[in-house]
PDB file of C-alpha atoms in Angstrom:
ATOM      1  CA  MET A   1     -56.295-101.950 -51.880  1.00  0.00           C
ATOM      2  CA  LYS A   2     -57.945 -98.608 -52.566  1.00  0.00           C
ATOM      3  CA  ARG A   3     -54.698 -96.786 -51.737  1.00  0.00           C
ATOM      4  CA  ASN A   4     -52.710 -98.822 -54.288  1.00  0.00           C
ATOM      5  CA  LEU A   5     -55.451 -98.279 -56.937  1.00  0.00           C
ATOM      6  CA  ASP A   6     -55.300 -94.622 -56.212  1.00  0.00           C
ATOM      7  CA  ARG A   7     -51.580 -94.567 -56.598  1.00  0.00           C
ATOM      8  CA  LEU A   8     -51.908 -96.542 -59.775  1.00  0.00           C
ATOM      9  CA  LEU A   9     -54.460 -94.196 -61.144  1.00  0.00           C
ATOM     10  CA  ARG A  10     -52.238 -91.193 -60.341  1.00  0.00           C
ATOM     11  CA  ILE A  11     -49.209 -92.777 -62.132  1.00  0.00           C
ATOM     12  CA  ARG A  12     -51.647 -93.494 -65.130  1.00  0.00           C
ATOM     13  CA  ASP A  13     -52.683 -89.964 -65.136  1.00  0.00           C
ATOM     14  CA  LEU A  14     -49.153 -88.791 -65.178  1.00  0.00           C
ATOM     15  CA  LEU A  15     -48.308 -91.131 -68.013  1.00  0.00           C
ATOM     16  CA  GLU A  16     -51.241 -90.088 -70.071  1.00  0.00           C
ATOM     17  CA  GLU A  17     -50.196 -86.272 -69.395  1.00  0.00           C
ATOM     18  CA  HIS A  18     -46.623 -87.145 -70.486  1.00  0.00           C
ATOM     19  CA  SER A  19     -47.884 -88.745 -73.657  1.00  0.00           C
ATOM     20  CA  ARG A  20     -50.145 -85.774 -74.375  1.00  0.00           C
ATOM     21  CA  LEU A  21     -47.251 -83.444 -74.027  1.00  0.00           C
ATOM     22  CA  GLU A  22     -45.048 -85.617 -76.321  1.00  0.00           C
ATOM     23  CA  LEU A  23     -47.876 -85.687 -78.877  1.00  0.00           C
ATOM     24  CA  GLU A  24     -48.257 -81.915 -78.715  1.00  0.00           C
ATOM     25  CA  ARG A  25     -44.432 -81.455 -79.110  1.00  0.00           C
ATOM     26  CA  LYS A  26     -44.365 -83.705 -82.229  1.00  0.00           C
ATOM     27  CA  ALA A  27     -47.343 -81.975 -83.610  1.00  0.00           C
ATOM     28  CA  ILE A  28     -45.661 -78.635 -83.269  1.00  0.00           C
ATOM     29  CA  ALA A  29     -42.580 -80.008 -85.010  1.00  0.00           C
ATOM     30  CA  VAL A  30     -44.598 -81.187 -87.958  1.00  0.00           C
ATOM     31  CA  ARG A  31     -46.721 -78.086 -88.230  1.00  0.00           C
ATOM     32  CA  GLU A  32     -43.503 -75.812 -88.044  1.00  0.00           C
ATOM     33  CA  ALA A  33     -41.920 -77.821 -90.926  1.00  0.00           C
ATOM     34  CA  GLU A  34     -45.156 -77.554 -92.886  1.00  0.00           C
ATOM     35  CA  GLN A  35     -45.322 -73.893 -92.341  1.00  0.00           C
ATOM     36  CA  ALA A  36     -41.778 -73.328 -93.295  1.00  0.00           C
ATOM     37  CA  ALA A  37     -42.392 -75.270 -96.444  1.00  0.00           C
ATOM     38  CA  ALA A  38     -45.297 -73.086 -97.233  1.00  0.00           C
ATOM     39  CA  ARG A  39     -43.274 -69.920 -96.492  1.00  0.00           C
ATOM     40  CA  GLN A  40     -40.460 -71.172 -98.854  1.00  0.00           C
ATOM     41  CA  GLY A  41     -43.099 -71.872-101.640  1.00  0.00           C
ATOM     42  CA  LEU A  42     -44.472 -68.362-101.338  1.00  0.00           C
ATOM     43  CA  MET A  43     -41.035 -66.915-101.459  1.00  0.00           C
ATOM     44  CA  ALA A  44     -40.156 -69.069-104.510  1.00  0.00           C
ATOM     45  CA  GLN A  45     -43.371 -67.875-106.187  1.00  0.00           C
ATOM     46  CA  ALA A  46     -42.487 -64.203-105.436  1.00  0.00           C
ATOM     47  CA  ALA A  47     -38.893 -64.806-106.702  1.00  0.00           C
ATOM     48  CA  ARG A  48     -40.215 -66.203-110.019  1.00  0.00           C
ATOM     49  CA  GLY A  49     -42.642 -63.366-110.419  1.00  0.00           C
ATOM     50  CA  ALA A  50     -39.811 -60.839-109.955  1.00  0.00           C
ATOM     51  CA  ALA A  51     -37.693 -62.695-112.464  1.00  0.00           C
ATOM     52  CA  LEU A  52     -40.580 -62.779-114.940  1.00  0.00           C
ATOM     53  CA  ARG A  53     -41.133 -59.054-114.542  1.00  0.00           C
ATOM     54  CA  LEU A  54     -37.470 -58.454-115.108  1.00  0.00           C
ATOM     55  CA  LEU A  55     -37.531 -60.748-118.048  1.00  0.00           C
ATOM     56  CA  ALA A  56     -40.755 -58.980-119.425  1.00  0.00           C
ATOM     57  CA  GLU A  57     -38.856 -55.561-119.311  1.00  0.00           C
ATOM     58  CA  ALA A  58     -36.259 -57.271-121.684  1.00  0.00           C
ATOM     59  CA  ARG A  59     -33.413 -54.839-120.962  1.00  0.00           C
ATOM     60  CA  PRO A  60     -30.091 -56.399-121.636  1.00  0.00           C
ATOM     61  CA  GLN A  61     -28.557 -54.916-118.510  1.00  0.00           C
ATOM     62  CA  CYS A  62     -31.061 -56.870-116.380  1.00  0.00           C
ATOM     63  CA  THR A  63     -30.129 -60.193-117.558  1.00  0.00           C
ATOM     64  CA  PRO A  64     -28.041 -61.184-114.532  1.00  0.00           C
ATOM     65  CA  ALA A  65     -30.804 -59.886-112.193  1.00  0.00           C
ATOM     66  CA  TRP A  66     -33.474 -62.108-113.653  1.00  0.00           C
ATOM     67  CA  LEU A  67     -31.127 -65.125-113.684  1.00  0.00           C
ATOM     68  CA  THR A  68     -30.499 -64.433-109.958  1.00  0.00           C
ATOM     69  CA  GLU A  69     -34.170 -64.396-109.293  1.00  0.00           C
ATOM     70  CA  ILE A  70     -34.618 -67.632-111.138  1.00  0.00           C
ATOM     71  CA  ALA A  71     -31.827 -69.140-109.210  1.00  0.00           C
ATOM     72  CA  ASP A  72     -33.256 -67.948-106.002  1.00  0.00           C
ATOM     73  CA  ALA A  73     -36.690 -69.347-106.998  1.00  0.00           C
ATOM     74  CA  GLU A  74     -35.224 -72.746-107.665  1.00  0.00           C
ATOM     75  CA  LEU A  75     -33.293 -72.620-104.350  1.00  0.00           C
ATOM     76  CA  LEU A  76     -36.413 -71.762-102.510  1.00  0.00           C
ATOM     77  CA  SER A  77     -38.291 -74.454-104.335  1.00  0.00           C
ATOM     78  CA  TRP A  78     -35.664 -77.045-103.400  1.00  0.00           C
ATOM     79  CA  ARG A  79     -36.012 -75.924 -99.751  1.00  0.00           C
ATOM     80  CA  LYS A  80     -39.668 -76.248 -99.797  1.00  0.00           C
ATOM     81  CA  THR A  81     -39.453 -79.850-101.129  1.00  0.00           C
ATOM     82  CA  ARG A  82     -36.793 -80.704 -98.369  1.00  0.00           C
ATOM     83  CA  LEU A  83     -38.963 -79.160 -95.721  1.00  0.00           C
ATOM     84  CA  LEU A  84     -42.015 -81.069 -96.864  1.00  0.00           C
ATOM     85  CA  ARG A  85     -39.904 -84.326 -96.746  1.00  0.00           C
ATOM     86  CA  ILE A  86     -38.910 -83.379 -93.274  1.00  0.00           C
ATOM     87  CA  ALA A  87     -42.493 -82.888 -92.298  1.00  0.00           C
ATOM     88  CA  GLN A  88     -43.418 -86.245 -93.785  1.00  0.00           C
ATOM     89  CA  SER A  89     -40.512 -87.887 -92.019  1.00  0.00           C
ATOM     90  CA  ARG A  90     -41.823 -86.476 -88.696  1.00  0.00           C
ATOM     91  CA  ARG A  91     -45.404 -87.765 -89.289  1.00  0.00           C
ATOM     92  CA  PRO A  92     -44.730 -91.428 -88.227  1.00  0.00           C
ATOM     93  CA  ALA A  93     -43.393 -90.169 -84.864  1.00  0.00           C
ATOM     94  CA  PHE A  94     -46.370 -88.032 -84.605  1.00  0.00           C
ATOM     95  CA  GLU A  95     -48.709 -90.786 -85.233  1.00  0.00           C
ATOM     96  CA  SER A  96     -46.887 -93.178 -82.850  1.00  0.00           C
ATOM     97  CA  ALA A  97     -47.104 -90.584 -80.165  1.00  0.00           C
ATOM     98  CA  ARG A  98     -50.850 -90.273 -80.943  1.00  0.00           C
ATOM     99  CA  GLU A  99     -51.260 -94.021 -80.512  1.00  0.00           C
ATOM    100  CA  ALA A 100     -49.260 -93.991 -77.250  1.00  0.00           C
ATOM    101  CA  LEU A 101     -51.546 -91.209 -75.946  1.00  0.00           C
ATOM    102  CA  LEU A 102     -54.688 -93.210 -76.828  1.00  0.00           C
ATOM    103  CA  ALA A 103     -53.095 -96.276 -75.200  1.00  0.00           C
ATOM    104  CA  ARG A 104     -52.269 -94.467 -72.076  1.00  0.00           C
ATOM    105  CA  ARG A 105     -55.844 -93.033 -71.891  1.00  0.00           C
ATOM    106  CA  LEU A 106     -57.303 -96.495 -72.180  1.00  0.00           C
ATOM    107  CA  GLU A 107     -55.043 -97.760 -69.369  1.00  0.00           C
ATOM    108  CA  ARG A 108     -56.094 -94.819 -67.254  1.00  0.00           C
ATOM    109  CA  LEU A 109     -59.735 -95.442 -67.876  1.00  0.00           C
ATOM    110  CA  GLN A 110     -59.420 -99.091 -67.023  1.00  0.00           C
ATOM    111  CA  VAL A 111     -57.666 -98.247 -63.738  1.00  0.00           C
ATOM    112  CA  GLU A 112     -60.494 -95.750 -63.034  1.00  0.00           C
ATOM    113  CA  THR A 113     -62.998 -98.355 -63.535  1.00  0.00           C
ATOM    114  CA  LEU A 114     -61.152-100.797 -61.402  1.00  0.00           C
ATOM    115  CA  ALA A 115     -60.757 -98.205 -58.623  1.00  0.00           C
ATOM    116  CA  ALA A 116     -64.529 -97.333 -58.806  1.00  0.00           C
ATOM    117  CA  ALA A 117     -65.363-101.088 -58.543  1.00  0.00           C
ATOM    118  CA  ALA A 118     -63.175-101.593 -55.704  1.00  0.00           C
ATOM    119  CA  ALA A 119     -64.638 -98.458 -53.962  1.00  0.00           C
ATOM    120  CA  LYS A 120     -68.082 -99.886 -54.634  1.00  0.00           C
ATOM    121  CA  ALA A 121     -67.180-103.320 -53.210  1.00  0.00           C
ATOM    122  CA  GLN A 122     -65.758-101.703 -50.020  1.00  0.00           C
ATOM    123  CA  GLU A 123     -68.897 -99.581 -49.595  1.00  0.00           C
ATOM    124  CA  SER A 124     -70.885-102.765 -49.923  1.00  0.00           C
ATOM    125  CA  VAL A 125     -68.740-104.565 -47.345  1.00  0.00           C
ATOM    126  CA  ARG A 126     -68.948-101.511 -44.955  1.00  0.00           C
ATOM    127  CA  ALA A 127     -72.719-101.379 -45.349  1.00  0.00           C
ATOM    128  CA  ARG A 128     -73.214-105.043 -44.634  1.00  0.00           C
ATOM    129  CA  ARG A 129     -70.917-104.894 -41.591  1.00  0.00           C
ATOM    130  CA  GLU A 130     -72.905-101.853 -40.364  1.00  0.00           C
ATOM    131  CA  GLN A 131     -76.184-103.701 -40.995  1.00  0.00           C
ATOM    132  CA  ARG A 132     -74.821-106.859 -39.130  1.00  0.00           C
ATOM    133  CA  ASN A 133     -73.797-104.745 -36.104  1.00  0.00           C
ATOM    134  CA  ILE A 134     -77.247-103.081 -35.976  1.00  0.00           C
ATOM    135  CA  ASP A 135     -78.936-106.492 -36.222  1.00  0.00           C
ATOM    136  CA  ASP A 136     -76.665-107.841 -33.604  1.00  0.00           C
ATOM    137  CA  TRP A 137     -77.516-105.027 -31.323  1.00  0.00           C
ATOM    138  CA  PHE A 138     -81.264-105.466 -31.789  1.00  0.00           C
ATOM    139  CA  HIS A 139     -80.932-109.202 -31.349  1.00  0.00           C
ATOM    140  CA  SER A 140     -78.979-108.718 -28.146  1.00  0.00           C
ATOM    141  CA  ARG A 141     -81.575-106.208 -26.883  1.00  0.00           C
ATOM    142  CA  ALA A 142     -84.342-108.580 -27.621  1.00  0.00           C
ATOM    143  CA  ALA A 143     -82.569-111.357 -25.780  1.00  0.00           C
ATOM    144  CA  ARG A 144     -81.959-108.981 -22.795  1.00  0.00           C
ATOM    145  CA  ASP A 145     -85.730-107.963 -22.766  1.00  0.00           C
ATOM    146  CA  VAL A 146     -86.816-111.654 -22.592  1.00  0.00           C
ATOM    147  CA  ARG A 147     -84.323-112.418 -19.729  1.00  0.00           C
ATOM    148  CA  THR A 148     -85.208-109.379 -17.561  1.00  0.00           C
ATOM    149  CA  PRO A 149     -88.659-109.677 -15.848  1.00  0.00           C
ATOM    150  CA  LYS A 150     -90.943-106.713 -16.014  1.00  0.00           C
TER     151      LYS A 150
END
C-alpha cells in the first residue's frame, strides 16, 4: 500500500508542478500584454507632446507634421486600449490556472497526509509484531526454564 501511495504522491507532485508552470506561463502572458499597453501609452503621450510642440511653434509648413504626430498618438492610444483588452481577456485563464494550482496543491497535501498515516500505521503494526515476537521468546524461555530441572 505504501508503494501505491508513494506513486500517487509522485503523480500529484508532477500535476502540481505542471499547474504551477501553466500558471506562470499565463501570468507572463498577462504581464507582457500589460507592459506592452503601458509602452504604447508612453509612446502615445510622447507623440502628443511632439505634436503640441510642433503646433506651439505654429509654422504653416509644419502643419502636416503635427497632424501626423496626432494621428500616431491616436493609433498608439488605440493599440494601448486593444492591448489592455487582450490582457483583461487573458485574466480569466490566469485565474482558472491559479485555481487549478491550488486544487492540485490541496490534492497533493491530502495524499501526503494519507501516506504519512499509512506509514505510521505500518510502523505501529511492525512494532506490535516485534513486541509480540519478543514476548513469545520470553514466554517460551520461561516455559523451558520450568521444564528443565536445575
